[in-house]
Amino acid sequence: MQKEFYSNGKLLLSGEYAVLDGALALAIPTSYGQSLKATPTSAAQLKWVSYDESDQEWFHAEFDIENLGIISSSDPKIAQTLKVLLQQARLDNPLFLSDHDGFLVETHLSFPRSWGLGTSSTLINNLAQWARVDAYELLWKAFGGSGYDIACAQHNSPLTYQLKKGVPHVEEIQFNPYFKDSLFFVHLNQKQSSKDAIEAYRNRSFDKEALVKRISTLTQKMIASPNLSEFEILMEEHETILSEALGIPPVKRSLFLDYPGMIKSLGAWGGDFLMVTGDDNTMAYFHDKGFPTILPYSKMIL
């Protein structure tokens, strides 16, 4: 019997890095995501094919269904990562993959992989649904991370996310600011390694308890912001606090110093999307700078 699953992409609007240590974070599931379809076959293999947003194949592999050994692949590194996930899913549920001789698995992204909206987290959540295992545990055992991206994969509205003694606390919230038409997401045309960024953060020495408190307070204020001006002040404060913690200059200072609106990094600093304030006219600034991928808030949010 064929099975299909779908997971939402993710964006973290506040709390990047600090969420790892228990800060309250604001996140939004995106209108973009990834599906997974598993079809039973008679071959004693797990055949995996991944398609991008244009329905073009970007990865394929074949695994031995018994030991999950890699028979062939278009990318050995990705195949090895997938093998680790499949093995962990089977460890968490020994019955996984045992109900048929083999499977054909097809995944479809609805966003470019370079966007950083959760190619891995949507895969992990889909795989966890199929294997009937805990998606957070699968993420942490295989990759690490805070888990906010799994929360976005599973929920259909803006949410707050917080780790309390290692346990995820997720609350769906009403975050629909009247100034949302002034919020845009600009892609930096770069893909940062979340794993490397997390490791660099972990290796820095500073008062992380104080950082968690400051960022948690900022998150609450951002959610309750009554107007765009206050929201911009909070965006700038968030940038300043994390800049000091990471030892990295804010992206506005390093790349867009003369932009009249406010700019906030999202995710791993130096790549992925920025959240910027402005209007359709001011977005021409980023086009002229060579950053043409710009999505209004209303198009990005689920």
Coordinates of C-alpha atoms in Angstrom, one line a residue:
M1 CA 0.0 0.0 0.0
Q2 CA 1.4 3.4 -1.1
K3 CA 2.0 5.9 1.7
E4 CA 2.4 9.7 1.4
F5 CA 3.7 12.3 3.8
Y6 CA 4.3 16.0 3.8
S7 CA 6.2 18.4 6.0
N8 CA 6.4 22.2 6.1
G9 CA 9.5 24.2 5.7
K10 CA 10.8 26.6 8.4
L11 CA 12.0 30.1 9.2
L12 CA 13.3 31.2 12.6
L13 CA 12.4 34.9 13.0
S14 CA 14.0 35.2 16.5
G15 CA 16.2 33.1 18.7
E16 CA 18.8 31.8 16.2
Y17 CA 21.7 30.1 18.1
A18 CA 20.3 31.0 21.5
V19 CA 17.4 28.6 20.9
L20 CA 20.0 25.8 21.3
D21 CA 20.4 26.8 24.9
G22 CA 16.8 27.2 25.9
A23 CA 15.8 30.7 24.6
L24 CA 12.2 31.3 23.5
A25 CA 12.1 31.5 19.7
L26 CA 9.6 32.7 17.2
A27 CA 9.3 30.5 14.1
I28 CA 7.0 30.3 11.1
P29 CA 6.1 27.2 9.0
T30 CA 6.5 28.1 5.4
S31 CA 4.2 27.6 2.4
Y32 CA 7.0 25.6 0.9
G33 CA 7.9 22.1 2.0
Q34 CA 8.7 18.5 1.0
S35 CA 6.6 15.4 0.3
L36 CA 7.6 11.7 0.5
K37 CA 5.9 8.9 -1.2
A38 CA 6.8 5.2 -0.4
T39 CA 5.6 2.5 -2.8
P40 CA 6.1 -1.2 -2.0
T41 CA 8.0 -3.2 -4.6
S42 CA 9.0 -6.8 -5.1
A43 CA 12.7 -6.1 -5.4
A44 CA 14.8 -6.6 -2.2
Q45 CA 16.0 -3.0 -2.4
L46 CA 15.1 0.4 -1.2
K47 CA 15.3 2.7 -4.3
W48 CA 15.4 6.4 -3.4
V49 CA 14.8 9.2 -5.9
S50 CA 14.7 12.9 -4.9
Y51 CA 13.2 15.7 -7.1
D52 CA 13.6 19.4 -6.9
E53 CA 11.0 22.2 -7.2
S54 CA 11.2 21.8 -11.0
D55 CA 10.5 18.0 -10.8
Q56 CA 14.1 17.4 -11.9
E57 CA 15.9 14.5 -10.2
W58 CA 18.8 15.8 -8.0
F59 CA 19.6 12.6 -6.2
H60 CA 19.1 8.9 -6.4
A61 CA 20.4 5.8 -4.5
E62 CA 19.7 2.1 -4.0
F63 CA 20.1 0.4 -0.6
D64 CA 20.0 -3.3 0.4
I65 CA 16.8 -3.6 2.2
E66 CA 18.3 -6.0 4.8
N67 CA 21.4 -4.1 6.0
L68 CA 20.8 -0.8 4.3
G69 CA 24.1 -1.0 2.6
I70 CA 24.6 1.4 -0.3
I71 CA 24.4 -0.4 -3.6
S72 CA 24.7 2.7 -5.8
S73 CA 24.1 6.4 -5.6
S74 CA 24.5 9.7 -7.5
D75 CA 26.2 11.3 -4.4
P76 CA 28.0 9.1 -1.9
K77 CA 28.0 11.7 0.8
I78 CA 24.2 12.3 0.7
A79 CA 23.7 8.5 0.4
Q80 CA 25.7 8.0 3.6
T81 CA 23.7 10.6 5.4
L82 CA 20.5 9.0 4.3
K83 CA 21.8 5.6 5.3
V84 CA 22.4 6.9 8.8
L85 CA 18.9 8.3 9.0
L86 CA 17.3 5.0 7.8
Q87 CA 19.4 3.0 10.2
Q88 CA 18.5 5.2 13.1
A89 CA 14.8 5.0 12.2
R90 CA 15.1 1.2 12.1
L91 CA 16.8 1.2 15.5
D92 CA 14.0 3.3 16.9
N93 CA 11.4 1.0 15.3
P94 CA 12.8 -2.5 14.4
L95 CA 9.6 -3.2 12.3
F96 CA 10.4 -0.3 9.9
L97 CA 10.9 -1.6 6.3
S98 CA 9.9 -5.1 7.3
D99 CA 6.4 -5.2 5.9
H100 CA 7.4 -5.5 2.2
D101 CA 10.2 -6.9 0.0
G102 CA 11.3 -3.5 -1.1
F103 CA 10.3 0.1 -1.6
L104 CA 10.5 2.9 -4.1
V105 CA 10.7 6.2 -2.3
E106 CA 10.2 9.5 -4.1
T107 CA 10.7 12.9 -2.5
H108 CA 9.6 16.2 -4.0
L109 CA 10.7 19.7 -2.8
S110 CA 8.6 22.7 -3.5
F111 CA 11.5 25.2 -2.9
P112 CA 15.1 25.4 -4.2
R113 CA 17.5 23.4 -2.0
S114 CA 19.7 26.5 -1.7
W115 CA 17.0 28.4 0.1
G116 CA 17.7 26.7 3.4
L117 CA 14.0 26.3 4.3
G118 CA 14.5 22.8 5.6
T119 CA 15.5 20.2 3.0
S120 CA 16.8 18.0 5.9
S121 CA 14.2 18.7 8.6
T122 CA 11.3 18.1 6.2
L123 CA 12.9 14.8 5.1
I124 CA 13.5 13.8 8.7
N125 CA 9.9 14.5 9.7
N126 CA 8.5 12.7 6.7
L127 CA 10.8 9.7 7.4
A128 CA 9.8 9.7 11.0
Q129 CA 6.1 9.7 10.1
W130 CA 6.7 6.7 7.7
A131 CA 8.8 4.8 10.3
R132 CA 6.4 5.7 13.1
V133 CA 9.2 7.1 15.3
D134 CA 9.8 10.4 17.1
A135 CA 11.0 13.0 14.7
Y136 CA 12.8 15.1 17.4
E137 CA 14.7 12.0 18.5
L138 CA 15.6 11.1 14.9
L139 CA 17.0 14.6 14.4
W140 CA 19.0 14.7 17.6
K141 CA 20.5 11.2 17.2
A142 CA 21.4 11.7 13.6
F143 CA 22.3 15.4 13.3
G144 CA 21.7 17.5 16.4
G145 CA 20.1 21.0 16.5
S146 CA 17.4 22.6 18.5
G147 CA 14.4 20.9 16.9
Y148 CA 12.5 24.1 16.0
D149 CA 12.5 23.0 12.4
I150 CA 10.7 19.8 13.3
A151 CA 8.1 21.9 15.1
C152 CA 7.6 23.9 12.0
A153 CA 7.3 20.7 9.9
Q154 CA 4.5 19.5 12.1
H155 CA 2.5 22.7 12.7
N156 CA 0.5 24.9 10.4
S157 CA 0.7 28.3 12.2
P158 CA 3.3 30.6 13.7
L159 CA 4.7 29.2 16.9
T160 CA 7.0 29.7 19.8
Y161 CA 9.6 27.0 20.5
Q162 CA 11.7 26.5 23.6
L163 CA 13.8 23.7 25.0
K164 CA 13.2 23.1 28.7
K165 CA 15.6 20.6 30.2
G166 CA 16.0 19.2 26.7
V167 CA 12.2 18.8 26.1
P168 CA 10.6 20.7 23.2
H169 CA 7.8 23.1 24.2
V170 CA 5.8 24.2 21.2
E171 CA 2.9 26.7 21.3
E172 CA 1.0 27.8 18.3
I173 CA 0.4 31.6 18.5
Q174 CA -1.4 34.4 16.7
F175 CA 1.3 36.3 14.9
N176 CA -0.3 38.2 12.1
P177 CA 1.0 41.8 12.4
Y178 CA -0.9 44.5 10.6
F179 CA 2.5 45.7 9.2
K180 CA 3.2 42.3 7.6
D181 CA 3.0 43.9 4.2
S182 CA 6.2 45.7 5.2
L183 CA 8.1 42.5 5.9
F184 CA 10.1 40.7 3.1
F185 CA 12.6 37.8 3.0
V186 CA 15.7 38.3 0.8
H187 CA 17.9 35.4 0.0
L188 CA 21.7 35.9 0.2
N189 CA 22.4 33.4 -2.6
Q190 CA 24.6 31.4 -0.2
K191 CA 24.0 28.2 1.8
Q192 CA 25.4 28.0 5.2
S193 CA 26.2 24.7 7.0
S194 CA 23.9 24.7 10.1
K195 CA 26.1 22.0 11.6
D196 CA 29.3 24.1 11.2
A197 CA 27.5 27.2 12.5
I198 CA 26.3 25.4 15.6
E199 CA 29.8 24.1 16.3
A200 CA 31.3 27.5 16.0
Y201 CA 28.7 28.9 18.4
R202 CA 29.3 26.1 20.9
N203 CA 33.0 26.9 20.9
R204 CA 32.6 30.5 21.8
S205 CA 32.8 31.6 25.4
F206 CA 30.3 34.1 26.9
D207 CA 27.4 34.2 29.4
K208 CA 24.9 32.0 27.6
E209 CA 22.4 32.2 30.4
A210 CA 22.3 36.0 30.0
L211 CA 21.9 35.6 26.2
V212 CA 19.0 33.2 26.6
K213 CA 17.2 35.7 28.9
R214 CA 17.7 38.7 26.6
I215 CA 16.7 36.8 23.5
S216 CA 13.6 35.3 25.2
T217 CA 12.5 38.8 26.3
L218 CA 13.0 40.1 22.7
T219 CA 11.0 37.3 21.3
Q220 CA 8.0 38.1 23.5
K221 CA 8.3 41.8 22.6
M222 CA 8.5 41.0 18.9
I223 CA 5.3 38.9 19.1
A224 CA 3.5 41.7 20.8
S225 CA 4.9 44.6 18.7
P226 CA 2.2 47.2 18.1
N227 CA 3.8 48.8 15.1
L228 CA 6.5 48.5 12.5
S229 CA 8.8 51.1 14.2
E230 CA 9.0 49.1 17.4
F231 CA 9.4 45.8 15.5
E232 CA 12.4 47.4 13.7
I233 CA 14.0 48.5 17.0
L234 CA 13.7 44.9 18.3
M235 CA 15.2 43.5 15.0
E236 CA 18.2 45.8 15.4
E237 CA 18.6 45.0 19.1
H238 CA 18.5 41.2 18.3
E239 CA 21.2 41.7 15.6
T240 CA 23.4 43.7 18.1
I241 CA 23.1 41.1 20.8
L242 CA 23.9 38.1 18.5
S243 CA 26.7 40.1 16.8
E244 CA 28.4 40.4 20.1
A245 CA 27.9 36.8 21.0
L246 CA 29.0 35.4 17.7
G247 CA 31.8 37.9 17.0
I248 CA 30.3 38.6 13.5
P249 CA 29.2 42.0 12.3
P250 CA 25.5 42.4 11.5
V251 CA 24.7 41.8 7.9
K252 CA 23.4 45.4 7.4
R253 CA 26.7 46.8 8.5
S254 CA 28.8 44.4 6.3
L255 CA 26.7 44.4 3.1
F256 CA 23.8 46.9 3.1
L257 CA 24.9 49.8 5.2
D258 CA 23.0 52.4 3.1
Y259 CA 19.7 50.5 3.1
P260 CA 17.0 52.7 4.7
G261 CA 15.0 49.9 6.3
M262 CA 15.9 47.4 8.9
I263 CA 17.6 44.0 8.2
K264 CA 17.9 40.9 10.4
S265 CA 19.7 37.7 9.7
L266 CA 17.8 34.5 9.9
G267 CA 19.3 31.0 10.6
A268 CA 23.0 30.5 10.3
W269 CA 24.5 34.0 9.9
G270 CA 26.0 34.6 6.5
G271 CA 23.6 32.6 4.4
D272 CA 20.0 31.7 3.8
F273 CA 17.3 34.4 4.1
L274 CA 17.3 37.9 5.6
M275 CA 14.2 39.5 7.1
V276 CA 14.0 43.1 5.9
T277 CA 11.5 45.9 6.2
G278 CA 10.4 48.1 3.3
D279 CA 8.0 48.1 0.4
D280 CA 7.8 46.9 -3.2
N281 CA 9.8 50.0 -4.3
T282 CA 12.7 49.6 -1.8
M283 CA 13.1 46.0 -2.7
A284 CA 14.7 47.3 -6.0
Y285 CA 17.7 48.0 -3.8
F286 CA 18.4 44.3 -3.3
H287 CA 17.8 43.5 -6.9
D288 CA 20.4 46.1 -7.8
K289 CA 22.8 44.6 -5.3
G290 CA 22.5 41.2 -7.0
F291 CA 20.0 39.6 -4.7
P292 CA 16.9 39.0 -6.8
T293 CA 15.2 36.3 -4.7
I294 CA 12.7 38.3 -2.6
L295 CA 9.5 37.0 -1.1
P296 CA 6.9 39.0 0.7
Y297 CA 5.9 37.8 4.1
S298 CA 2.4 36.8 2.8
K299 CA 3.9 34.5 0.2
M300 CA 6.4 32.9 2.6
I301 CA 4.2 32.1 5.5
L302 CA 1.9 29.1 5.4

